[in-house]
């Protein structure tokens, strides 16, 4: 079940405004610009920002996300008609034989790789992506470095913002951690619409896997040539993980 911040229609409509600058996607656009990358599977595509940017460059794209409200926002964007959209998960994409060994690159941007809390769901997702990649194709995703303890900065005082969300007017949001249990961090993401005072709450949990756990899970799913490096837009705070099918 997707978090409300992605699945509630009103929250999905203001997601892009609240997210702001998406220079974090430059890394993935660069990978997709490399020779031999003609088709990309965007797992957890959300409101479709990356998928639409890729399609505008002539890349074949399948955007997959379990939150139908987010995909509805994606489908309404300029150029979205050049993208194939699927409401579902990586296993849903892999269930269609037409997607087998079709893609040169698969991506999981932002928090996507950390929403899989159990080992079983994580391995199932990785294996499904592997099924969709051609031999030699690559998976690219990002995840936070647990040693940075990013959750200690997730407080209302440090994250509070008020943003002009266009037709929705001024929108206020913040992030506040409510629990830490080993590798699992749970936090609240309230959103307040100042035009009518409506407050919509969303609860999320992310898993902060270690470098060793990432290596072993990718190997178990059939990936090779695993490279874990500093995330370009947040060095020391996060990792960019590249793995080959």
Short mmCIF file of C-alpha atoms in Angstrom, two decimals:
data_model
loop_
_atom_site.label_atom_id
_atom_site.label_comp_id
_atom_site.label_asym_id
_atom_site.label_seq_id
_atom_site.Cartn_x
_atom_site.Cartn_y
_atom_site.Cartn_z
CA UNK A 1 0.00 0.00 0.00
CA UNK A 2 1.64 3.29 -1.10
CA UNK A 3 2.01 6.05 1.49
CA UNK A 4 -0.67 8.76 1.44
CA UNK A 5 1.86 11.34 0.29
CA UNK A 6 1.91 9.49 -3.04
CA UNK A 7 -1.53 7.88 -3.18
CA UNK A 8 -3.88 10.67 -2.02
CA UNK A 9 -4.99 12.64 -5.11
CA UNK A 10 -4.63 16.07 -3.49
CA UNK A 11 -1.18 15.26 -2.12
CA UNK A 12 -0.06 13.83 -5.45
CA UNK A 13 -1.07 17.06 -7.20
CA UNK A 14 1.25 19.15 -4.99
CA UNK A 15 4.11 16.66 -4.77
CA UNK A 16 6.23 18.33 -7.49
CA UNK A 17 5.84 21.79 -5.97
CA UNK A 18 6.87 20.55 -2.52
CA UNK A 19 9.76 18.50 -3.90
CA UNK A 20 11.21 21.55 -5.65
CA UNK A 21 14.56 21.29 -7.43
CA UNK A 22 15.09 17.90 -9.11
CA UNK A 23 18.76 18.20 -9.97
CA UNK A 24 19.07 14.82 -8.25
CA UNK A 25 17.79 13.33 -11.52
CA UNK A 26 20.79 14.59 -13.48
CA UNK A 27 22.76 11.47 -12.54
CA UNK A 28 20.11 9.21 -14.08
CA UNK A 29 19.77 11.37 -17.17
CA UNK A 30 23.52 11.05 -17.62
CA UNK A 31 23.39 7.25 -17.31
CA UNK A 32 20.55 7.13 -19.82
CA UNK A 33 22.60 9.23 -22.26
CA UNK A 34 25.37 6.64 -22.45
CA UNK A 35 25.76 4.66 -25.70
CA UNK A 36 23.48 1.65 -25.99
CA UNK A 37 20.76 2.94 -23.66
CA UNK A 38 17.57 3.04 -25.70
CA UNK A 39 14.97 1.75 -23.24
CA UNK A 40 14.58 2.54 -19.52
CA UNK A 41 12.43 0.96 -16.81
CA UNK A 42 11.65 3.61 -14.17
CA UNK A 43 10.57 1.72 -11.04
CA UNK A 44 8.67 3.92 -8.60
CA UNK A 45 8.23 6.60 -11.24
CA UNK A 46 5.94 8.70 -9.03
CA UNK A 47 4.64 11.78 -10.81
CA UNK A 48 6.75 10.97 -13.84
CA UNK A 49 9.35 13.73 -13.87
CA UNK A 50 12.26 11.50 -14.87
CA UNK A 51 10.22 9.40 -17.28
CA UNK A 52 9.02 12.47 -19.18
CA UNK A 53 12.54 13.93 -19.35
CA UNK A 54 13.85 10.66 -20.76
CA UNK A 55 11.06 10.37 -23.31
CA UNK A 56 11.77 13.92 -24.48
CA UNK A 57 15.27 12.70 -25.36
CA UNK A 58 13.87 9.90 -27.51
CA UNK A 59 14.33 7.11 -24.97
CA UNK A 60 11.68 4.39 -24.71
CA UNK A 61 10.36 4.47 -21.13
CA UNK A 62 8.09 2.33 -18.99
CA UNK A 63 7.14 4.14 -15.78
CA UNK A 64 5.84 1.87 -13.03
CA UNK A 65 4.36 2.97 -9.70
CA UNK A 66 1.80 1.43 -7.31
CA UNK A 67 0.24 4.84 -6.49
CA UNK A 68 -2.46 5.47 -9.07
CA UNK A 69 -2.87 9.10 -7.98
CA UNK A 70 0.79 9.80 -8.76
CA UNK A 71 0.55 8.06 -12.13
CA UNK A 72 -2.56 10.14 -12.93
CA UNK A 73 -0.46 13.28 -12.35
CA UNK A 74 2.29 11.84 -14.53
CA UNK A 75 -0.08 11.05 -17.40
CA UNK A 76 -1.29 14.66 -17.47
CA UNK A 77 2.18 16.15 -17.97
CA UNK A 78 3.38 17.54 -21.30
CA UNK A 79 5.04 14.77 -23.31
CA UNK A 80 3.59 12.02 -21.12
CA UNK A 81 2.01 10.39 -24.15
CA UNK A 82 5.46 9.21 -25.21
CA UNK A 83 5.80 7.15 -22.01
CA UNK A 84 4.21 3.80 -21.23
CA UNK A 85 2.67 3.97 -17.76
CA UNK A 86 1.78 1.11 -15.45
CA UNK A 87 0.08 1.26 -12.07
CA UNK A 88 1.90 -1.53 -10.29
CA UNK A 89 5.26 -2.81 -9.12
CA UNK A 90 8.42 -4.26 -10.64
CA UNK A 91 6.99 -7.80 -10.29
CA UNK A 92 3.93 -6.62 -12.22
CA UNK A 93 6.18 -5.36 -15.00
CA UNK A 94 8.12 -8.62 -15.03
CA UNK A 95 4.87 -10.61 -15.25
CA UNK A 96 4.43 -9.36 -18.84
CA UNK A 97 6.72 -11.42 -21.12
CA UNK A 98 6.87 -8.45 -23.48
CA UNK A 99 9.08 -6.71 -20.90
CA UNK A 100 11.58 -9.55 -20.51
CA UNK A 101 15.15 -8.50 -21.40
CA UNK A 102 13.73 -5.36 -22.99
CA UNK A 103 15.45 -2.59 -21.05
CA UNK A 104 19.01 -1.30 -21.10
CA UNK A 105 18.71 0.57 -17.82
CA UNK A 106 16.43 0.37 -14.78
CA UNK A 107 16.22 3.18 -12.24
CA UNK A 108 14.96 3.70 -8.70
CA UNK A 109 15.35 7.34 -7.76
CA UNK A 110 14.96 9.17 -4.44
CA UNK A 111 13.62 6.92 -1.64
CA UNK A 112 12.31 4.11 -3.84
CA UNK A 113 14.96 1.53 -3.00
CA UNK A 114 14.43 2.08 0.73
CA UNK A 115 10.66 1.48 0.83
CA UNK A 116 11.12 -2.31 0.58
CA UNK A 117 11.28 -3.20 4.24
CA UNK A 118 11.47 -6.99 4.19
CA UNK A 119 14.26 -8.98 2.60
CA UNK A 120 11.67 -11.00 0.68
CA UNK A 121 10.07 -7.93 -0.96
CA UNK A 122 13.48 -6.41 -1.73
CA UNK A 123 14.85 -9.57 -3.38
CA UNK A 124 11.60 -10.09 -5.29
CA UNK A 125 11.85 -6.54 -6.64
CA UNK A 126 15.49 -6.94 -7.63
CA UNK A 127 14.84 -10.26 -9.37
CA UNK A 128 11.91 -8.76 -11.26
CA UNK A 129 14.07 -5.87 -12.46
CA UNK A 130 16.76 -8.36 -13.47
CA UNK A 131 14.16 -10.20 -15.58
CA UNK A 132 13.33 -6.97 -17.42
CA UNK A 133 16.96 -6.03 -18.19
CA UNK A 134 18.79 -7.27 -21.25
CA UNK A 135 22.05 -9.14 -20.63
CA UNK A 136 24.58 -6.45 -19.79
CA UNK A 137 21.87 -3.97 -18.86
CA UNK A 138 22.28 -1.98 -15.65
CA UNK A 139 20.29 -1.16 -12.55
CA UNK A 140 20.94 2.23 -10.96
CA UNK A 141 19.48 3.38 -7.66
CA UNK A 142 20.32 5.51 -4.67
CA UNK A 143 20.13 4.87 -0.96
CA UNK A 144 21.24 6.75 2.12
CA UNK A 145 24.41 5.84 3.94
CA UNK A 146 23.30 4.68 7.43
CA UNK A 147 26.46 6.13 8.97
CA UNK A 148 25.22 9.63 8.11
CA UNK A 149 22.17 9.13 10.37
CA UNK A 150 20.04 11.37 8.15
CA UNK A 151 16.96 10.76 10.29
CA UNK A 152 18.45 12.86 13.07
CA UNK A 153 17.92 15.89 10.80
CA UNK A 154 14.29 15.02 10.06
CA UNK A 155 12.66 17.43 12.48
CA UNK A 156 9.91 19.99 12.02
CA UNK A 157 12.34 22.78 12.85
CA UNK A 158 14.76 21.79 10.07
CA UNK A 159 12.29 20.64 7.40
CA UNK A 160 9.31 22.99 7.66
CA UNK A 161 8.43 24.86 4.46
CA UNK A 162 5.58 26.82 2.89
CA UNK A 163 5.37 26.54 -0.89
CA UNK A 164 3.15 28.13 -3.55
CA UNK A 165 1.54 25.12 -5.22
CA UNK A 166 -0.26 26.99 -7.98
CA UNK A 167 -3.97 26.19 -8.09
CA UNK A 168 -3.78 24.74 -4.58
CA UNK A 169 -2.34 27.97 -3.17
CA UNK A 170 0.10 27.98 -0.28
CA UNK A 171 0.93 24.54 1.08
CA UNK A 172 2.84 23.82 4.29
CA UNK A 173 4.69 20.60 5.07
CA UNK A 174 7.42 19.11 7.23
CA UNK A 175 8.96 15.79 8.25
CA UNK A 176 9.22 14.42 11.79
CA UNK A 177 10.69 11.08 12.87
CA UNK A 178 8.44 9.01 15.14
CA UNK A 179 10.50 5.85 15.56
CA UNK A 180 13.83 4.16 14.89
CA UNK A 181 14.02 0.38 15.09
CA UNK A 182 17.38 -0.92 13.88
CA UNK A 183 17.54 -0.25 10.13
CA UNK A 184 13.91 0.94 10.02
CA UNK A 185 13.08 4.63 10.39
CA UNK A 186 9.45 5.77 10.57
CA UNK A 187 8.41 9.37 10.08
CA UNK A 188 5.32 11.54 9.65
CA UNK A 189 4.86 13.93 6.71
CA UNK A 190 1.94 16.28 7.45
CA UNK A 191 0.72 18.56 4.64
CA UNK A 192 -1.50 21.57 5.37
CA UNK A 193 -3.42 23.41 2.64
CA UNK A 194 -3.64 27.01 3.79
CA UNK A 195 -6.48 27.84 1.39
CA UNK A 196 -8.96 25.76 3.39
CA UNK A 197 -6.99 24.48 6.37
CA UNK A 198 -7.17 20.82 5.38
CA UNK A 199 -4.39 18.75 6.94
CA UNK A 200 -3.46 15.42 5.37
CA UNK A 201 -1.10 13.11 7.23
CA UNK A 202 1.19 10.47 5.78
CA UNK A 203 3.32 7.90 7.58
CA UNK A 204 6.38 6.37 5.91
CA UNK A 205 9.04 3.84 6.89
CA UNK A 206 12.40 3.49 5.16
CA UNK A 207 15.06 0.82 5.56
CA UNK A 208 18.70 1.91 5.77
CA UNK A 209 20.64 -1.10 4.41
CA UNK A 210 24.38 -1.42 4.88
CA UNK A 211 26.85 -1.61 2.03
CA UNK A 212 27.38 -5.33 2.69
CA UNK A 213 23.64 -5.98 2.66
CA UNK A 214 23.29 -4.21 -0.68
CA UNK A 215 26.11 -6.26 -2.19
CA UNK A 216 24.71 -9.57 -0.96
CA UNK A 217 21.11 -8.87 -2.00
CA UNK A 218 22.13 -7.82 -5.49
CA UNK A 219 24.25 -10.95 -5.87
CA UNK A 220 21.35 -13.09 -4.67
CA UNK A 221 19.13 -11.49 -7.32
CA UNK A 222 21.64 -12.35 -10.07
CA UNK A 223 23.42 -9.02 -10.52
CA UNK A 224 27.16 -8.73 -11.07
CA UNK A 225 29.76 -5.95 -11.26
CA UNK A 226 28.21 -4.12 -8.31
CA UNK A 227 29.62 -0.63 -7.83
CA UNK A 228 28.64 1.44 -4.78
CA UNK A 229 29.93 4.99 -4.94
CA UNK A 230 29.19 8.39 -3.41
CA UNK A 231 25.92 9.89 -4.57
CA UNK A 232 26.93 12.83 -6.79
CA UNK A 233 24.48 15.34 -5.32
CA UNK A 234 25.00 14.20 -1.71
CA UNK A 235 28.51 12.78 -1.28
CA UNK A 236 29.10 10.95 2.03
CA UNK A 237 25.38 11.16 2.79
CA UNK A 238 24.19 8.69 0.19
CA UNK A 239 25.30 6.03 -2.27
CA UNK A 240 24.70 5.54 -5.96
CA UNK A 241 24.48 1.82 -6.62
CA UNK A 242 25.16 0.40 -10.09
CA UNK A 243 24.79 -3.29 -10.91
CA UNK A 244 24.84 -5.29 -14.12
CA UNK A 245 22.45 -7.99 -15.26
#
